[in-house]
CSV table of C-alpha atoms in Angstrom, one decimal:
chain,number,residue,atom,x,y,z
A,1,UNK,CA,38.0,-36.9,6.7
A,2,UNK,CA,36.3,-40.0,8.1
A,3,UNK,CA,35.2,-42.8,5.8
A,4,UNK,CA,31.5,-42.4,6.7
A,5,UNK,CA,31.3,-38.7,5.8
A,6,UNK,CA,30.4,-37.8,2.3
A,7,UNK,CA,31.6,-34.7,0.6
A,8,UNK,CA,28.7,-32.3,0.3
A,9,UNK,CA,28.7,-30.4,-3.1
A,10,UNK,CA,28.9,-26.6,-2.9
A,11,UNK,CA,25.7,-24.7,-3.2
A,12,UNK,CA,25.4,-21.8,-5.7
A,13,UNK,CA,24.2,-18.6,-4.1
A,14,UNK,CA,22.5,-15.9,-6.2
A,15,UNK,CA,23.8,-12.3,-5.9
A,16,UNK,CA,20.8,-10.0,-6.2
A,17,UNK,CA,19.8,-6.4,-6.1
A,18,UNK,CA,16.4,-5.1,-5.1
A,19,UNK,CA,15.1,-1.8,-6.6
A,20,UNK,CA,12.0,0.0,-7.7
A,21,UNK,CA,11.3,0.3,-11.4
A,22,UNK,CA,9.4,3.3,-12.6
A,23,UNK,CA,6.7,2.1,-15.1
A,24,UNK,CA,5.2,5.5,-15.9
A,25,UNK,CA,4.4,8.8,-14.3
A,26,UNK,CA,1.4,11.0,-13.5
A,27,UNK,CA,1.2,14.6,-12.6
A,28,UNK,CA,-0.1,15.7,-9.2
A,29,UNK,CA,-0.9,19.4,-9.3
A,30,UNK,CA,-1.3,19.9,-5.5
A,31,UNK,CA,2.2,18.7,-4.8
A,32,UNK,CA,1.3,17.9,-1.2
A,33,UNK,CA,-1.3,15.8,0.5
A,34,UNK,CA,-3.0,18.1,3.0
A,35,UNK,CA,-6.3,16.2,3.6
A,36,UNK,CA,-8.0,12.8,3.1
A,37,UNK,CA,-9.8,14.5,0.2
A,38,UNK,CA,-6.5,15.3,-1.5
A,39,UNK,CA,-5.5,11.7,-1.2
A,40,UNK,CA,-8.9,10.5,-2.4
A,41,UNK,CA,-8.6,12.6,-5.6
A,42,UNK,CA,-5.1,11.3,-6.3
A,43,UNK,CA,-6.0,7.6,-5.7
A,44,UNK,CA,-9.2,7.9,-7.7
A,45,UNK,CA,-7.3,9.3,-10.7
A,46,UNK,CA,-4.7,6.6,-10.4
A,47,UNK,CA,-7.2,3.8,-10.0
A,48,UNK,CA,-9.7,4.7,-12.7
A,49,UNK,CA,-12.8,2.5,-13.0
A,50,UNK,CA,-12.2,-1.0,-11.9
A,51,UNK,CA,-14.6,-3.9,-11.2
A,52,UNK,CA,-12.6,-5.6,-8.4
A,53,UNK,CA,-11.0,-4.4,-5.1
A,54,UNK,CA,-7.6,-2.8,-5.6
A,55,UNK,CA,-5.4,-2.1,-2.6
A,56,UNK,CA,-3.2,1.0,-3.2
A,57,UNK,CA,-0.1,2.4,-1.4
A,58,UNK,CA,0.8,6.0,-1.7
A,59,UNK,CA,4.3,6.7,-0.4
A,60,UNK,CA,5.2,10.2,0.8
A,61,UNK,CA,8.3,12.1,1.9
A,62,UNK,CA,8.7,14.2,5.1
A,63,UNK,CA,6.6,17.1,3.7
A,64,UNK,CA,3.7,14.8,2.7
A,65,UNK,CA,4.6,15.1,-1.0
A,66,UNK,CA,3.7,11.9,-2.9
A,67,UNK,CA,6.8,10.1,-4.2
A,68,UNK,CA,5.2,7.0,-5.7
A,69,UNK,CA,2.0,5.0,-5.9
A,70,UNK,CA,1.3,1.4,-6.6
A,71,UNK,CA,-1.5,-1.2,-6.5
A,72,UNK,CA,-0.1,-3.9,-4.2
A,73,UNK,CA,-3.0,-6.3,-4.5
A,74,UNK,CA,-6.0,-6.9,-6.7
A,75,UNK,CA,-8.8,-8.9,-5.0
A,76,UNK,CA,-12.2,-10.2,-6.0
A,77,UNK,CA,-15.4,-8.4,-6.3
A,78,UNK,CA,-15.8,-8.0,-2.6
A,79,UNK,CA,-12.5,-8.8,-0.9
A,80,UNK,CA,-8.8,-8.2,-1.0
A,81,UNK,CA,-6.3,-10.1,1.2
A,82,UNK,CA,-3.5,-7.8,2.1
A,83,UNK,CA,-0.4,-8.6,4.1
A,84,UNK,CA,1.7,-5.9,5.8
A,85,UNK,CA,4.9,-7.1,4.2
A,86,UNK,CA,3.6,-6.4,0.7
A,87,UNK,CA,2.3,-2.9,1.7
A,88,UNK,CA,5.3,-1.8,3.6
A,89,UNK,CA,7.8,-3.2,1.1
A,90,UNK,CA,6.9,-0.3,-1.2
A,91,UNK,CA,7.5,2.2,1.6
A,92,UNK,CA,10.9,0.7,2.4
A,93,UNK,CA,12.1,0.5,-1.2
A,94,UNK,CA,11.1,4.1,-1.8
A,95,UNK,CA,12.5,5.5,1.5
A,96,UNK,CA,9.1,6.8,2.5
A,97,UNK,CA,8.6,8.8,5.6
A,98,UNK,CA,4.9,7.8,5.7
A,99,UNK,CA,2.3,6.0,3.6
A,100,UNK,CA,-1.3,6.4,3.0
A,101,UNK,CA,-3.3,3.3,1.9
A,102,UNK,CA,-6.6,2.9,0.2
A,103,UNK,CA,-8.8,0.4,-1.5
A,104,UNK,CA,-12.0,0.6,-3.5
A,105,UNK,CA,-15.4,-0.9,-2.7
A,106,UNK,CA,-17.0,-1.8,-6.1
A,107,UNK,CA,-20.3,-2.1,-4.2
A,108,UNK,CA,-20.1,1.7,-3.8
A,109,UNK,CA,-20.7,1.4,-0.1
A,110,UNK,CA,-17.9,3.0,2.0
A,111,UNK,CA,-18.8,1.1,5.2
A,112,UNK,CA,-15.6,-0.5,6.5
A,113,UNK,CA,-15.7,-4.3,6.9
A,114,UNK,CA,-14.2,-5.9,10.0
A,115,UNK,CA,-11.3,-7.1,7.8
A,116,UNK,CA,-10.7,-3.5,6.7
A,117,UNK,CA,-10.3,-2.4,10.3
A,118,UNK,CA,-8.1,-5.4,11.2
A,119,UNK,CA,-5.7,-4.9,8.3
A,120,UNK,CA,-5.5,-1.2,9.2
A,121,UNK,CA,-4.4,-2.0,12.7
A,122,UNK,CA,-1.9,-4.6,11.5
A,123,UNK,CA,-0.4,-2.0,9.1
A,124,UNK,CA,-0.1,0.6,11.8
A,125,UNK,CA,1.7,-1.8,14.1
A,126,UNK,CA,4.1,-3.1,11.4
A,127,UNK,CA,4.8,0.5,10.3
A,128,UNK,CA,5.7,1.5,13.8
A,129,UNK,CA,8.2,-1.3,14.0
A,130,UNK,CA,10.0,-0.2,10.9
A,131,UNK,CA,9.6,3.5,11.2
A,132,UNK,CA,7.0,4.2,8.5
A,133,UNK,CA,3.9,6.0,9.7
A,134,UNK,CA,0.6,4.9,8.3
A,135,UNK,CA,-1.2,8.2,8.0
A,136,UNK,CA,-4.7,7.0,6.9
A,137,UNK,CA,-6.7,4.2,5.2
A,138,UNK,CA,-9.3,5.4,2.7
A,139,UNK,CA,-12.2,3.4,1.3
A,140,UNK,CA,-12.8,4.7,-2.2
A,141,UNK,CA,-16.1,4.6,-4.1
A,142,UNK,CA,-17.1,6.3,-7.4
A,143,UNK,CA,-18.1,9.6,-6.0
A,144,UNK,CA,-17.3,9.5,-2.3
A,145,UNK,CA,-14.8,8.0,0.2
A,146,UNK,CA,-14.4,7.3,3.9
A,147,UNK,CA,-11.3,8.0,6.0
A,148,UNK,CA,-10.7,5.4,8.7
A,149,UNK,CA,-8.6,8.0,10.6
A,150,UNK,CA,-11.5,10.5,10.6
A,151,UNK,CA,-13.9,7.8,11.6
A,152,UNK,CA,-11.7,7.0,14.7
A,153,UNK,CA,-10.4,3.6,13.6
A,154,UNK,CA,-6.8,4.7,13.8
């Protein structure tokens, strides 16, 4: 070893494991998502009554049977900043064949914002890269919803 070189101390590296943890369960009587309305009913039951925007990911198997559901982001009264990595992480960890996403509008107006449309397109592109289909994006309100797929945004 040359005189000018200093010995660099070893760096400790963490050995980790990534896994999903079940917090609780809920019953879904229909077993399979057959329509946007089915997904709306399930998401609405999961979400309950909230005063801020919640972005939800519903993971499904190859038969469109829900396997898990999670709120991946809670925003403010009128916005929720969502990144594809947070949404798709859930799908990857649960080995989902597809996902269905949704978020609520506390204003009770189902009109999609430009941001809603942009995030939907980003999620579709990211899902295609990793092999998880984004089936639909629902905007949930108290007594109605809007499917961005049915509206032609996807």
